[in-house]
Short mmCIF file of C-alpha atoms in Angstrom, two decimals:
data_model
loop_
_atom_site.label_atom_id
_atom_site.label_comp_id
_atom_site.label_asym_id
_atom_site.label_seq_id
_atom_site.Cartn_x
_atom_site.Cartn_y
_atom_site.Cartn_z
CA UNK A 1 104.32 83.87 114.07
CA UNK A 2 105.20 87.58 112.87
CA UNK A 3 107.09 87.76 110.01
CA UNK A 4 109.71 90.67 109.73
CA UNK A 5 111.35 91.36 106.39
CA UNK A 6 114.68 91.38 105.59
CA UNK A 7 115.63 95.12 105.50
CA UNK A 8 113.17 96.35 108.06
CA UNK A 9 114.35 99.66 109.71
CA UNK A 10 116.66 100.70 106.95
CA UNK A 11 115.87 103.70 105.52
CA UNK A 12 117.06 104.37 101.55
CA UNK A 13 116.97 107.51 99.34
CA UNK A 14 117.32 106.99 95.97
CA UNK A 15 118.42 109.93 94.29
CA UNK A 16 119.45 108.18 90.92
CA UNK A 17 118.67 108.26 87.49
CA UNK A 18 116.92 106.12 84.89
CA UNK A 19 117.78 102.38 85.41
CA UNK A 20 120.97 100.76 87.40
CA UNK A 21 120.69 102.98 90.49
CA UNK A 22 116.78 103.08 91.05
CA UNK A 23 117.01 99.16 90.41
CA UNK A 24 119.31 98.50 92.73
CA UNK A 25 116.82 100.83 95.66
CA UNK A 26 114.28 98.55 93.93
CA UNK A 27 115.71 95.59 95.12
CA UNK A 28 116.40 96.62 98.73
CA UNK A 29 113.07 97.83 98.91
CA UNK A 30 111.45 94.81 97.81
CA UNK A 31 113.18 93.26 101.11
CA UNK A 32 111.41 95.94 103.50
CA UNK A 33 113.97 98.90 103.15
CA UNK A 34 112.01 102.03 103.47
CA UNK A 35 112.97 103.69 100.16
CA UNK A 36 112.03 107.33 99.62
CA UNK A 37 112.62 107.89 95.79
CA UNK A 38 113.91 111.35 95.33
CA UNK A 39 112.88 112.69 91.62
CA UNK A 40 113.00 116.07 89.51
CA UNK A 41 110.02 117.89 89.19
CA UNK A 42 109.97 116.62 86.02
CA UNK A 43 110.10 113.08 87.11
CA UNK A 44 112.59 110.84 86.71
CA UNK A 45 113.42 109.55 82.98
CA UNK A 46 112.27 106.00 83.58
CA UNK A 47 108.74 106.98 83.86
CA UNK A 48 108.75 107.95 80.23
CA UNK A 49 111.06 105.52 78.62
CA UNK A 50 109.31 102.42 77.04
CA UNK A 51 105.97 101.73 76.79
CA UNK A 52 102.93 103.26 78.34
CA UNK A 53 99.56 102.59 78.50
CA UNK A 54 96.79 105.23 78.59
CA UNK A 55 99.83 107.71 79.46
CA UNK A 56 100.87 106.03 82.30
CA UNK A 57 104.83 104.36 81.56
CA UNK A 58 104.91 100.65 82.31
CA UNK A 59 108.68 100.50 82.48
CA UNK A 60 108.29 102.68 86.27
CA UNK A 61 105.12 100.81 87.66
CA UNK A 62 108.23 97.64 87.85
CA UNK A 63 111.03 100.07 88.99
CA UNK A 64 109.12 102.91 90.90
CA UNK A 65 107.71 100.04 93.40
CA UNK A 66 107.50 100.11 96.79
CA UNK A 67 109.06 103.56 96.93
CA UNK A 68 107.68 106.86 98.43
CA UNK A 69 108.06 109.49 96.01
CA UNK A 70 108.64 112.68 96.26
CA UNK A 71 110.30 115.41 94.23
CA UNK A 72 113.18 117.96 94.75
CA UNK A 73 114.95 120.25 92.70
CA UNK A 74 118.46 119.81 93.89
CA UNK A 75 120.09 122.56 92.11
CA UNK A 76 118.16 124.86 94.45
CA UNK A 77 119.67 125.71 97.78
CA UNK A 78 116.47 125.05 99.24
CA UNK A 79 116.42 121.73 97.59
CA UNK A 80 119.58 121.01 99.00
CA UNK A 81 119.12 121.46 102.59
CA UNK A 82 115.75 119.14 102.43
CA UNK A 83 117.86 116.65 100.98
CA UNK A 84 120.34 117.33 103.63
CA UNK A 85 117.40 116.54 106.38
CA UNK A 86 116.19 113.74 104.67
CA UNK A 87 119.78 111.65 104.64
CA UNK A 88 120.03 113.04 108.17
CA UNK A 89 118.32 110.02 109.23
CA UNK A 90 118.98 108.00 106.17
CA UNK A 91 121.12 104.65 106.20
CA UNK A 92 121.94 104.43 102.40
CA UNK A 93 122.04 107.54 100.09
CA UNK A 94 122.16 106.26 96.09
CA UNK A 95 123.39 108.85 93.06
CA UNK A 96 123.91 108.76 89.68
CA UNK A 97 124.73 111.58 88.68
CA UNK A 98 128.04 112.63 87.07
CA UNK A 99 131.26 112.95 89.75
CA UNK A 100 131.24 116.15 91.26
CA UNK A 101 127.64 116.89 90.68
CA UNK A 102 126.57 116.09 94.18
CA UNK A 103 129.88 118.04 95.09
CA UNK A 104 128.45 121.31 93.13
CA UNK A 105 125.40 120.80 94.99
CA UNK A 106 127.10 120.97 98.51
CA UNK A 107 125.54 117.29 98.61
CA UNK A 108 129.38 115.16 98.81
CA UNK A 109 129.79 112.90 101.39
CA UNK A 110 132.15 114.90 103.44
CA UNK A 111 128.98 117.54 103.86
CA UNK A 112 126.12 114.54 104.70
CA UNK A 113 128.18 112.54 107.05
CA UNK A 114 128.43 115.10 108.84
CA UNK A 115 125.43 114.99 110.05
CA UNK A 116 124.65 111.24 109.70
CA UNK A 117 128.64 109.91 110.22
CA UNK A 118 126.43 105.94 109.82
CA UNK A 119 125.68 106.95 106.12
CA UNK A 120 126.34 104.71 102.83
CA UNK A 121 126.62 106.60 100.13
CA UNK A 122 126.33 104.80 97.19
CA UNK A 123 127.42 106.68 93.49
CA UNK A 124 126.80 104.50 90.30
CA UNK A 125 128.18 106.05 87.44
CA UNK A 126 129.18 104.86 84.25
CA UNK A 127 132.92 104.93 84.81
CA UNK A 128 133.68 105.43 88.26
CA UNK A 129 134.60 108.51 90.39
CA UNK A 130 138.33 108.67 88.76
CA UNK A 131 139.84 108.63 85.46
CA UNK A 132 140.20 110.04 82.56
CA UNK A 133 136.54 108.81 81.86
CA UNK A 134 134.96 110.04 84.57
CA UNK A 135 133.34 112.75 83.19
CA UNK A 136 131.45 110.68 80.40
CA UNK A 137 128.25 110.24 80.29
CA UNK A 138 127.78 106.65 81.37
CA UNK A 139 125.04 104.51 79.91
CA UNK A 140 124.31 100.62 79.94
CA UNK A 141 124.68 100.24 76.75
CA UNK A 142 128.53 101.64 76.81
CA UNK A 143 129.28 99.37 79.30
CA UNK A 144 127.97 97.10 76.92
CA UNK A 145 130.61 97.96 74.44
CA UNK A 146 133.56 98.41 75.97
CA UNK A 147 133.32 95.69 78.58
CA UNK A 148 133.78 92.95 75.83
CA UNK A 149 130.14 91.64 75.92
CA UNK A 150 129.12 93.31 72.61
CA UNK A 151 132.61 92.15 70.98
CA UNK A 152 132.13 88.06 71.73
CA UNK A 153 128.21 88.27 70.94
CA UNK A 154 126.73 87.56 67.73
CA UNK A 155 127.45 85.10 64.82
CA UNK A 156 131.20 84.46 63.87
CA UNK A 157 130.42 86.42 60.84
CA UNK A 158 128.38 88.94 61.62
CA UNK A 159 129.04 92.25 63.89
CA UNK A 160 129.47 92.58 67.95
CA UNK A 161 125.75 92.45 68.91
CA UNK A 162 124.13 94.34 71.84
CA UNK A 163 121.83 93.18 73.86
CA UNK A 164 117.95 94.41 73.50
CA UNK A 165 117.37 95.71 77.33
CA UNK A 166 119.52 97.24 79.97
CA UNK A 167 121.92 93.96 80.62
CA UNK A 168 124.45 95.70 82.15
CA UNK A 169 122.21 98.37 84.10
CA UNK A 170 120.95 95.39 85.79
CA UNK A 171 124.07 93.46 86.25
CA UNK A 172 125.15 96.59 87.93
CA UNK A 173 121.87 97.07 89.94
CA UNK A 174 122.38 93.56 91.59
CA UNK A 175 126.46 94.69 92.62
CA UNK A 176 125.02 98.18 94.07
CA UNK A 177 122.86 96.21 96.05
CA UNK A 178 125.46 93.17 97.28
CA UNK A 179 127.69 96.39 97.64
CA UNK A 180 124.89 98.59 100.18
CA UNK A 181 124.48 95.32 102.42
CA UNK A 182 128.25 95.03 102.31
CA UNK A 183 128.44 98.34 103.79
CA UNK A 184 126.06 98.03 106.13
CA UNK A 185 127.35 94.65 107.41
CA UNK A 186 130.38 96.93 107.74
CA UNK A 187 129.00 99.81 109.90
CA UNK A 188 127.80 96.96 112.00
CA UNK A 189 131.41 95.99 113.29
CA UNK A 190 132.79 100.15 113.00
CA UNK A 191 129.91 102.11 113.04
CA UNK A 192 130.83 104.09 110.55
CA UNK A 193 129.36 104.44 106.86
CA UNK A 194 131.47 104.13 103.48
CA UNK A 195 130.95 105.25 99.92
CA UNK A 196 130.49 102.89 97.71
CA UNK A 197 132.37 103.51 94.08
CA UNK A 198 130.26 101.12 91.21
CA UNK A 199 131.59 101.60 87.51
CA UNK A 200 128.99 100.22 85.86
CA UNK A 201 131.41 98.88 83.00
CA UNK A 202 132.97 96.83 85.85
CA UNK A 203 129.84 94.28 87.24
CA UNK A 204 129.42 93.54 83.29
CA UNK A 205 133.20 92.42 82.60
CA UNK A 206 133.63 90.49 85.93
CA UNK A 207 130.69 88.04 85.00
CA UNK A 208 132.23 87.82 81.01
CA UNK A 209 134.81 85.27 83.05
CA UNK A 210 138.12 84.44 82.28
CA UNK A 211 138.83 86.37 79.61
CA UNK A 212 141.67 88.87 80.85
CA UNK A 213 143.13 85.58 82.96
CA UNK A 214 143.51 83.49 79.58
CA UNK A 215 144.73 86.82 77.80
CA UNK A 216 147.60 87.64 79.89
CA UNK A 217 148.67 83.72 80.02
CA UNK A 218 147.78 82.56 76.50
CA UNK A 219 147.46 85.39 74.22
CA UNK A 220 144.14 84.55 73.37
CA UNK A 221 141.24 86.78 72.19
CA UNK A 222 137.97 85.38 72.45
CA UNK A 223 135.69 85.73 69.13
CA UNK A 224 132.30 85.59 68.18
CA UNK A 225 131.19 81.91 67.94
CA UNK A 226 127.17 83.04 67.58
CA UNK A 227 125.19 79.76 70.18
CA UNK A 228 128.35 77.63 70.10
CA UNK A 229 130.67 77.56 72.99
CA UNK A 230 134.51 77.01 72.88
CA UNK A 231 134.23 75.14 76.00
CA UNK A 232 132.37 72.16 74.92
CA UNK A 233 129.78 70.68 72.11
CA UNK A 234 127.21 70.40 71.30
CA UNK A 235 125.61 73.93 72.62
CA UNK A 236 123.61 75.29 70.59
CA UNK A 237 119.73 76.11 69.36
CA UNK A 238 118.31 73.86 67.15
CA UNK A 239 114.63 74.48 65.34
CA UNK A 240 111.81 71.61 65.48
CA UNK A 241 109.45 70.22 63.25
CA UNK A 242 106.78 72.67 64.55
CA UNK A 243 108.61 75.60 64.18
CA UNK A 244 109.95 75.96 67.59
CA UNK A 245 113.64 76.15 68.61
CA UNK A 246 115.19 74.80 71.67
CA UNK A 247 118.64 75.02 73.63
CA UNK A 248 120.91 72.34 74.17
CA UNK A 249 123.55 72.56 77.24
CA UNK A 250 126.39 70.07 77.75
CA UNK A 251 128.64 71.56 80.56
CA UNK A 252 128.48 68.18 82.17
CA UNK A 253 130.09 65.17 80.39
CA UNK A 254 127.65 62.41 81.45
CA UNK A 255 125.04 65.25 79.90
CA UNK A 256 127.09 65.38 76.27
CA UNK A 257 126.93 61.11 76.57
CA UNK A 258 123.98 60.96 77.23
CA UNK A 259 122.62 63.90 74.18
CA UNK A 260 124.31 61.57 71.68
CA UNK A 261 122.88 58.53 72.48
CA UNK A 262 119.51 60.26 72.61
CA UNK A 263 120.13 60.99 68.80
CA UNK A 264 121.03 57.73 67.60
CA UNK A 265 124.94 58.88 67.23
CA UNK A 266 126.63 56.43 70.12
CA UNK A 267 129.74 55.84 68.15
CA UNK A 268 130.82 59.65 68.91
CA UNK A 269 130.70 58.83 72.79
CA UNK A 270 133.85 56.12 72.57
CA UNK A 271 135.82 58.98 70.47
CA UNK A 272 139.03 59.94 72.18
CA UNK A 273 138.03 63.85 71.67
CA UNK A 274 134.49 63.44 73.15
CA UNK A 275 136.17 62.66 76.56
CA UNK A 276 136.90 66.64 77.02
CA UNK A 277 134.44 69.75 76.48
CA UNK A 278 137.16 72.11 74.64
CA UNK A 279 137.51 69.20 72.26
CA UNK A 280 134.25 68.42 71.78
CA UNK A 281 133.74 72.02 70.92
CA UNK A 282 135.97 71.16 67.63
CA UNK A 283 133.72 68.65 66.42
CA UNK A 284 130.85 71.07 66.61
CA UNK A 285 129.81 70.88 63.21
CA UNK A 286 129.26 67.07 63.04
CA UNK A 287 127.79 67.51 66.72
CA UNK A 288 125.69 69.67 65.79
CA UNK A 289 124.43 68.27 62.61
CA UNK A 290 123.73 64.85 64.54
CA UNK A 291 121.70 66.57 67.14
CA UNK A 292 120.39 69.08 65.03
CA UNK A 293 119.04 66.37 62.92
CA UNK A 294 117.35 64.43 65.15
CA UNK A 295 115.08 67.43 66.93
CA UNK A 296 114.32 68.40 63.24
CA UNK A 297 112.01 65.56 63.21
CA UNK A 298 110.45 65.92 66.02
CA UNK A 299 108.12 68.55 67.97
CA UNK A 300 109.29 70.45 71.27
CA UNK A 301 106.66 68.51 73.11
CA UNK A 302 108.20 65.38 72.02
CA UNK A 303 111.77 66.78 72.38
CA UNK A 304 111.51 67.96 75.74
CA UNK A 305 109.95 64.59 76.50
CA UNK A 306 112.48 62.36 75.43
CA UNK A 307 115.63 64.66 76.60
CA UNK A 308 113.76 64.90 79.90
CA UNK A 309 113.17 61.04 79.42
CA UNK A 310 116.85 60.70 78.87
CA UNK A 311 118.01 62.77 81.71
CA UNK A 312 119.60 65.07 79.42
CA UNK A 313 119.88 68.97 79.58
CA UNK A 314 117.30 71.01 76.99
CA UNK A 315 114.84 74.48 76.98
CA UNK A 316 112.91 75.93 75.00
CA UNK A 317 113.00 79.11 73.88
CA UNK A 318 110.58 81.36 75.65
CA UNK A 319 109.15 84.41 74.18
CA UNK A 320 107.13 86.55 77.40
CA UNK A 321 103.91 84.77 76.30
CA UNK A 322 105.62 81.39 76.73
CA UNK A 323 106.85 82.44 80.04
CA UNK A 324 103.29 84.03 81.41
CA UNK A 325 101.85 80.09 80.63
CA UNK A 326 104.72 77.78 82.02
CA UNK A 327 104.05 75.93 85.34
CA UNK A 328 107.73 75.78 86.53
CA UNK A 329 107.06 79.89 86.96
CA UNK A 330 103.45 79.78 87.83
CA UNK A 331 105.05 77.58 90.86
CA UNK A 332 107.45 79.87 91.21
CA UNK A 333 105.42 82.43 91.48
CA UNK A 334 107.66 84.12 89.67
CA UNK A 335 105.10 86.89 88.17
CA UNK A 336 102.62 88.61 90.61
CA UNK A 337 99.62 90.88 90.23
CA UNK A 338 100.04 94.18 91.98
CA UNK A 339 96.71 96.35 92.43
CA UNK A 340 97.68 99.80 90.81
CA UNK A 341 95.51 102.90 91.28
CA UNK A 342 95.99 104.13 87.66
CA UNK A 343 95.75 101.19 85.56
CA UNK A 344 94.19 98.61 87.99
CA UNK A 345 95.58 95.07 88.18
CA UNK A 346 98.53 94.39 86.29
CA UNK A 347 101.39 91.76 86.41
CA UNK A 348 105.36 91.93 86.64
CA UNK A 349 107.99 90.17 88.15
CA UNK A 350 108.18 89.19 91.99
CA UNK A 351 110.93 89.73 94.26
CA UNK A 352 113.80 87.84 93.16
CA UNK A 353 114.39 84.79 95.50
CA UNK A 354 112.68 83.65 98.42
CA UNK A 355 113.71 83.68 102.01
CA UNK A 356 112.27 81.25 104.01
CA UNK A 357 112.07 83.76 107.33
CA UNK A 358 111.95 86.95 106.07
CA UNK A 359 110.94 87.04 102.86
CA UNK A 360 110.49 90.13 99.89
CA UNK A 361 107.46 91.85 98.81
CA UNK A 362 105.97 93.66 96.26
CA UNK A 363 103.11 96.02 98.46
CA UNK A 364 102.46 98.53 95.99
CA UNK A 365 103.70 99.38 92.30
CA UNK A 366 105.49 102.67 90.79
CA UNK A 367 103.51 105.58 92.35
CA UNK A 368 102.66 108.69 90.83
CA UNK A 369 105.20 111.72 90.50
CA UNK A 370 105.30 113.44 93.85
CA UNK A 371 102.54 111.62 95.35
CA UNK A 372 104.26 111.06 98.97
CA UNK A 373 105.41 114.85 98.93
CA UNK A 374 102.82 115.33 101.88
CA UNK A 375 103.83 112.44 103.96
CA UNK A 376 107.52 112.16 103.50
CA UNK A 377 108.04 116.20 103.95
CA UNK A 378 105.43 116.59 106.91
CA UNK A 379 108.01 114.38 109.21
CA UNK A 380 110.42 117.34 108.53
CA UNK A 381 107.85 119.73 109.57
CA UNK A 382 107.04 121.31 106.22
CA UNK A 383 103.14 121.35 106.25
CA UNK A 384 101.07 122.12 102.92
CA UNK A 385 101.27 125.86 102.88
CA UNK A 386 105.04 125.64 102.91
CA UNK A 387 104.98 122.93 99.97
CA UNK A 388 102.77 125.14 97.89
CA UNK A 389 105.53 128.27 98.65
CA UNK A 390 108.45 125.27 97.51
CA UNK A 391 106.53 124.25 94.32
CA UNK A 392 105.93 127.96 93.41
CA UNK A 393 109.81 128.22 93.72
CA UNK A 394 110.35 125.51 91.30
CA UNK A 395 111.70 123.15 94.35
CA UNK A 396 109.21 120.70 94.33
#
């Protein structure tokens, strides 16, 4: 039987910058939206941030795939009425740029729906479209900052810690996504299309939890407690005799039982204050120390085979080497090979969950700059001669 996939038929043009935008028309286009990826002459940022390899930036091969790419100059008026034609037909339009930019650029949603009144335009900026922020420049790692993630991470004694990649560029990619299909589950029932608002400091403080809830009712800031949790003991990293460290979770009460009988410490289970996570979480030190103890004796293998053994929650921690060897992701399939014309076969993450009828795919990696110019601008009309005549213009 003919498999379809997911998104087939819906046509995207991503017109953002660098990483939560583009990820987001990564993600939709890894479920069969057609994604055109709409780029500066001088290519979008992404393919130079990182590392590279023989010139080529390894960061884009991940989030230029399965995208046509083309480039535009949109401060040119010419520029601007391509773009026009290509959202004519467009379902979702994504943008990054700062508010009013588009506006400047006679590119607002008022001037494309009127051509396309189905369109979803989706504008993912740092702080939103209002405010007295709005005009920021909005990166990840502010949203970082100021959402509260940087202020509760890191050791109780140490400074707010940020996080090594793009956490909240990502968090954010996954809500610009949820938020497209919302819209288009929408247009389904009106038939009309939406913009979508995403403050990239928002996706980032909705998943911190709580925290404004417990604020408002119990005055209560939460601080840096480094692995530990304030919800329940032990949690925590502990090193092994081999050098190796590993993470212990116990969300679960039968899992915190069972931990401490693992390690020899029974006696803590019949303690009235071991009935209840948040009190548990005050005993972390002796916790801790028992459990800590006990895996210092031993070697992961022979940790994760006795928690395992004991039905008890534990993980190592993975570096990306770790990771490329272990079978749970090899049977996942959870890292792929993609054939790529410029630096031949080379591996990255697969789609990101599987649908049993119409599932993702990865069909081709990050292309080069410009190098669906050709295709996606002869189905406007414009044949070579007239590209030649644009690029000479500076609008291609």
């Amino acid at each position: 039987m003919e498999r379809h996939r997911a998104l087939e038929g819906i046509k995207v043009i991503d017109a953002a910058n660098l990483f939560a935008g583009p990820l987001a028309a990564t993600i939709l286009g890894d479920f069969g939206a057609e994604v055109i990826k709409v780029e500066h002459p001088r290519g979008d940022p992404s393919r130079y941030h990182g590392y590279s390899k023989d010139g080529v930036g390894l960061w884009w091969k991940f989030l230029g795939r399965n995208k046509k790419c083309v480039t535009l100059n949109l401060s040119k008026p010419e520029g601007q009425e391509i773009f026009r034609r290509l959202a004519g037909d467009a379902d979702v339009v994504i943008e990054s740029f700062r508010p009013g930019t588009f506006e400047r650029w006679n590119l607002g949603y008022e001037e494309l729906e009127k051509g396309n009144p189905g369109l979803i335009l989706a504008r993912v900026t740092g702080f939103g479209q209002f405010g007295p922020y709005k005009d920021r420049p909005g990166f990840g790692t502010l949203a970082e900052s100021m959402s509260g993630f940087a202020y509760v991470t890191g050791q109780p004694d140490g400074p707010p810690t940020l996080p090594p990649f793009g956490l909240a560029d990502g968090i954010a990619a996954l809500a610009t996504a949820v938020a497209v299909l919302m819209a288009l589950r929408a247009r389904d029932v009106t038939g009309r299309g939406q913009v979508v608002d995403l403050a990239i400091i928002e996706p980032i403080f909705t998943i911190l939890g709580p925290q404004p809830t417990v604020y408002d009712q119990l005055g209560i800031v939460q601080k840096r407690s480094g692995n530990r949790s304030v919800n329940n003991a032990p949690r925590n990293i502990y090193k092994t005799k081999d050098g190796h460290w590993v993470a212990v979770s116990t969300s679960a009460q039968n899992i915190a039982e069972r931990v401490m009988r693992l390690v020899g410490r029974p006696e803590y289970v019949d303690e009235p204050w071991f009935q209840k996570g948040s009190e548990r979480a005050k005993h972390a030190d002796e916790l801790d120390e028992a459990v800590g103890g006990w895996i210092s004796e031993r070697t992961r293998e022979e940790v994760m085979e006795a928690f395992e053994e004991a039905g008890a929650a534990v993980a190592p921690i993975y570096s990306i080497a770790d990771i490329m060897e272990d079978p749970q992701y090899r049977a996942l399939e959870s890292i792929i090979t993609v054939d790529d014309p410029e630096l031949g076969p080379i591996k990255m993450q697969n789609v990101l969950f599987r649908l049993s009828e119409t599932p993702g795919e990865v069909r081709w990696s990050g292309p080069r700059l410009g190098e669906h110019n050709e295709e996606v601008y002869g189905e406007l009309g414009l044949g070579r001669k007239d590209l030649e005549e644009l690029a000479g213009k500076g609008v291609l």
